[in-house]
Amino acid sequence: MPSDSVQSLLSSTISNFQITTDVQAISRIGDHIRILKSARDLERDQMLDILRSLSRRVELAKTAATAPSSPTRRSHTEKILELDRKKFSLAKTINELESAYHASESTLTRLNEELERVKNEDVMADVSGAQQDPTILLLKIYRSLGISLEDDGRGEYGKAIVRSRQNNDIHVLSLDQTYSNFFVANYLWDMM
């Protein structure tokens, strides 16, 4: 029975040791150590950040002390800013000019196509198949524009009556030789 006595001795010894409080104390100590370590690490990181910031300030102060005079530096900076503004202004102008160029190019293409279509059109076939006097065709064109020519009784046109559709006005122009053809043409276009 010596083995029973050893077992009973061990179990009585174990029951007499109360280790739960010791385990809890060790656990609390471990928690405190971890909290202290994280607090110290945080404080160390903050101190390193402050040290880096101060080192940067020292370097900036050294470069400012050894740099050329500040008015030259300012004028250089101002010159760079002015050149940047000019660069952006030129880029904007170039962009606008390119847009206008493309628009003009498309208009030119469209007008060239229209010109080719008009060149290939048979004007005489469009006038209801009948041969007409060119003067009658001109009179029809003038009337479609709102211009009526009145005969002066001698076989010439003495007056032009211009009807403006936009203003609902009627203007009369004497077609005697006192006005140049240039003046008459401009006047008619302006009144239409």
Tab-separated table of C-alpha atoms in Angstrom:
chain	number	residue	atom	x	y	z
A	1	MET	CA	0.000	0.000	0.000
A	2	PRO	CA	2.795	2.274	-0.240
A	3	SER	CA	1.490	3.471	-3.607
A	4	ASP	CA	-1.795	4.517	-1.991
A	5	SER	CA	0.052	6.470	0.585
A	6	VAL	CA	2.067	8.282	-2.083
A	7	GLN	CA	-1.076	9.133	-3.947
A	8	SER	CA	-2.844	10.336	-0.877
A	9	LEU	CA	0.187	12.322	0.092
A	10	LEU	CA	0.284	13.974	-3.371
A	11	SER	CA	-3.398	14.735	-3.428
A	12	SER	CA	-3.300	16.232	0.052
A	13	THR	CA	-0.283	18.300	-0.914
A	14	ILE	CA	-2.003	19.566	-4.065
A	15	SER	CA	-5.179	20.424	-2.228
A	16	ASN	CA	-3.169	22.317	0.367
A	17	PHE	CA	-1.527	24.464	-2.302
A	18	GLN	CA	-3.943	27.111	-3.434
A	19	ILE	CA	-2.434	28.233	-6.753
A	20	THR	CA	-5.445	29.960	-8.358
A	21	THR	CA	-4.660	33.245	-6.676
A	22	ASP	CA	-1.033	32.931	-7.724
A	23	VAL	CA	-2.050	32.241	-11.358
A	24	GLN	CA	-4.339	35.282	-11.329
A	25	ALA	CA	-1.565	37.454	-9.910
A	26	ILE	CA	0.875	36.270	-12.582
A	27	SER	CA	-1.759	36.969	-15.271
A	28	ARG	CA	-2.316	40.513	-13.898
A	29	ILE	CA	1.453	41.112	-13.816
A	30	GLY	CA	1.730	39.937	-17.455
A	31	ASP	CA	-1.101	42.316	-18.462
A	32	HIS	CA	0.602	45.219	-16.677
A	33	ILE	CA	3.907	44.431	-18.392
A	34	ARG	CA	2.215	44.403	-21.820
A	35	ILE	CA	0.436	47.732	-21.111
A	36	LEU	CA	3.689	49.335	-19.935
A	37	LYS	CA	5.532	48.025	-23.009
A	38	SER	CA	2.902	49.438	-25.413
A	39	ALA	CA	2.906	52.788	-23.549
A	40	ARG	CA	6.699	52.944	-23.739
A	41	ASP	CA	6.646	51.994	-27.443
A	42	LEU	CA	4.075	54.735	-28.129
A	43	GLU	CA	6.117	57.288	-26.185
A	44	ARG	CA	9.281	56.223	-28.026
A	45	ASP	CA	7.519	56.577	-31.423
A	46	GLN	CA	6.293	60.054	-30.469
A	47	MET	CA	9.779	61.072	-29.399
A	48	LEU	CA	11.201	59.750	-32.709
A	49	ASP	CA	8.609	61.784	-34.649
A	50	ILE	CA	9.534	64.909	-32.689
A	51	LEU	CA	13.219	64.198	-33.314
A	52	ARG	CA	12.610	63.805	-37.082
A	53	SER	CA	10.596	67.029	-37.167
A	54	LEU	CA	13.311	68.923	-35.330
A	55	SER	CA	15.986	67.429	-37.622
A	56	ARG	CA	14.032	68.650	-40.666
A	57	ARG	CA	13.757	72.117	-39.141
A	58	VAL	CA	17.482	72.165	-38.478
A	59	GLU	CA	18.204	71.127	-42.093
A	60	LEU	CA	15.833	73.803	-43.429
A	61	ALA	CA	17.449	76.402	-41.195
A	62	LYS	CA	20.907	75.345	-42.404
A	63	THR	CA	19.873	75.567	-46.076
A	64	ALA	CA	18.171	78.924	-45.493
A	65	ALA	CA	21.315	80.231	-43.799
A	66	THR	CA	23.578	79.035	-46.608
A	67	ALA	CA	21.183	79.856	-49.487
A	68	PRO	CA	21.619	83.026	-51.564
A	69	SER	CA	19.797	86.141	-50.494
A	70	SER	CA	16.029	85.746	-50.180
A	71	PRO	CA	15.065	88.558	-52.638
A	72	THR	CA	16.784	86.608	-55.429
A	73	ARG	CA	14.998	83.470	-54.348
A	74	ARG	CA	11.647	85.290	-54.294
A	75	SER	CA	12.202	86.801	-57.724
A	76	HIS	CA	13.121	83.377	-59.036
A	77	THR	CA	9.939	81.919	-57.578
A	78	GLU	CA	7.876	84.777	-58.978
A	79	LYS	CA	9.478	84.287	-62.391
A	80	ILE	CA	8.639	80.588	-62.332
A	81	LEU	CA	5.029	81.351	-61.367
A	82	GLU	CA	4.764	83.957	-64.145
A	83	LEU	CA	6.161	81.512	-66.694
A	84	ASP	CA	3.725	78.832	-65.508
A	85	ARG	CA	0.810	81.259	-65.940
A	86	LYS	CA	2.017	82.112	-69.447
A	87	LYS	CA	2.416	78.432	-70.259
A	88	PHE	CA	-1.159	77.636	-69.198
A	89	SER	CA	-2.475	80.693	-71.020
A	90	LEU	CA	-0.679	79.650	-74.202
A	91	ALA	CA	-1.942	76.088	-73.849
A	92	LYS	CA	-5.502	77.378	-73.491
A	93	THR	CA	-5.106	79.658	-76.529
A	94	ILE	CA	-3.634	76.819	-78.586
A	95	ASN	CA	-6.532	74.576	-77.588
A	96	GLU	CA	-9.075	77.238	-78.584
A	97	LEU	CA	-7.294	77.851	-81.893
A	98	GLU	CA	-7.205	74.133	-82.642
A	99	SER	CA	-10.940	73.906	-81.950
A	100	ALA	CA	-11.612	76.878	-84.225
A	101	TYR	CA	-9.347	75.358	-86.890
A	102	HIS	CA	-11.225	72.048	-86.804
A	103	ALA	CA	-14.581	73.838	-86.963
A	104	SER	CA	-13.383	75.948	-89.913
A	105	GLU	CA	-12.006	72.872	-91.606
A	106	SER	CA	-15.335	71.048	-91.328
A	107	THR	CA	-17.160	74.157	-92.605
A	108	LEU	CA	-14.756	74.358	-95.547
A	109	THR	CA	-15.344	70.699	-96.370
A	110	ARG	CA	-19.113	71.173	-96.208
A	111	LEU	CA	-18.937	74.296	-98.393
A	112	ASN	CA	-16.703	72.539	-100.941
A	113	GLU	CA	-19.213	69.698	-101.146
A	114	GLU	CA	-22.014	72.227	-101.629
A	115	LEU	CA	-19.968	73.998	-104.333
A	116	GLU	CA	-19.420	70.730	-106.193
A	117	ARG	CA	-23.126	69.942	-105.958
A	118	VAL	CA	-24.042	73.383	-107.288
A	119	LYS	CA	-21.455	73.148	-110.100
A	120	ASN	CA	-22.858	69.818	-111.184
A	121	GLU	CA	-26.459	71.061	-111.087
A	122	ASP	CA	-28.077	72.017	-114.385
A	123	VAL	CA	-29.667	75.404	-113.696
A	124	MET	CA	-31.633	75.509	-116.919
A	125	ALA	CA	-33.176	72.078	-116.271
A	126	ASP	CA	-34.431	73.298	-112.893
A	127	VAL	CA	-36.389	76.172	-114.425
A	128	SER	CA	-39.415	74.057	-115.360
A	129	GLY	CA	-37.762	72.728	-118.493
A	130	ALA	CA	-38.298	75.898	-120.542
A	131	GLN	CA	-35.598	78.143	-121.940
A	132	GLN	CA	-35.888	81.538	-120.270
A	133	ASP	CA	-34.179	84.842	-120.695
A	134	PRO	CA	-31.341	85.400	-118.130
A	135	THR	CA	-32.947	88.729	-117.197
A	136	ILE	CA	-36.154	86.946	-116.202
A	137	LEU	CA	-34.114	84.510	-114.080
A	138	LEU	CA	-32.370	87.442	-112.330
A	139	LEU	CA	-35.717	89.110	-111.669
A	140	LYS	CA	-37.038	85.874	-110.116
A	141	ILE	CA	-33.958	85.682	-107.882
A	142	TYR	CA	-34.379	89.335	-106.849
A	143	ARG	CA	-38.081	88.802	-106.086
A	144	SER	CA	-37.295	85.707	-104.006
A	145	LEU	CA	-34.955	87.913	-101.952
A	146	GLY	CA	-37.692	90.519	-101.469
A	147	ILE	CA	-36.446	93.007	-104.089
A	148	SER	CA	-38.807	94.313	-106.798
A	149	LEU	CA	-37.494	96.396	-109.676
A	150	GLU	CA	-39.791	98.963	-111.290
A	151	ASP	CA	-39.475	99.949	-114.933
A	152	ASP	CA	-38.992	103.665	-115.515
A	153	GLY	CA	-40.761	103.583	-118.913
A	154	ARG	CA	-37.561	103.845	-120.961
A	155	GLY	CA	-36.682	100.141	-120.730
A	156	GLU	CA	-34.512	100.526	-117.650
A	157	TYR	CA	-35.160	99.995	-113.978
A	158	GLY	CA	-35.572	103.244	-112.100
A	159	LYS	CA	-36.421	102.078	-108.570
A	160	ALA	CA	-35.759	99.088	-106.350
A	161	ILE	CA	-38.339	98.267	-103.672
A	162	VAL	CA	-36.867	96.209	-100.838
A	163	ARG	CA	-39.190	94.307	-98.502
A	164	SER	CA	-37.525	93.327	-95.243
A	165	ARG	CA	-39.155	90.210	-93.801
A	166	GLN	CA	-37.423	90.595	-90.455
A	167	ASN	CA	-38.555	94.166	-89.772
A	168	ASN	CA	-41.684	94.190	-91.970
A	169	ASP	CA	-40.344	97.349	-93.605
A	170	ILE	CA	-40.369	98.555	-97.176
A	171	HIS	CA	-37.476	100.644	-98.493
A	172	VAL	CA	-37.281	102.369	-101.870
A	173	LEU	CA	-33.966	103.055	-103.600
A	174	SER	CA	-33.567	105.182	-106.714
A	175	LEU	CA	-31.354	103.397	-109.243
A	176	ASP	CA	-30.046	106.417	-111.103
A	177	GLN	CA	-26.329	106.883	-111.767
A	178	THR	CA	-25.701	108.948	-108.596
A	179	TYR	CA	-24.888	105.799	-106.567
A	180	SER	CA	-22.090	103.344	-107.301
A	181	ASN	CA	-22.866	99.673	-107.868
A	182	PHE	CA	-20.988	98.917	-104.664
A	183	PHE	CA	-23.226	101.291	-102.657
A	184	VAL	CA	-26.399	99.892	-104.245
A	185	ALA	CA	-25.360	96.281	-103.530
A	186	ASN	CA	-24.495	97.055	-99.890
A	187	TYR	CA	-27.687	99.023	-99.390
A	188	LEU	CA	-29.815	96.200	-100.773
A	189	TRP	CA	-28.128	93.615	-98.585
A	190	ASP	CA	-28.441	95.815	-95.492
A	191	MET	CA	-32.143	96.441	-96.094
A	192	MET	CA	-32.984	92.809	-96.681
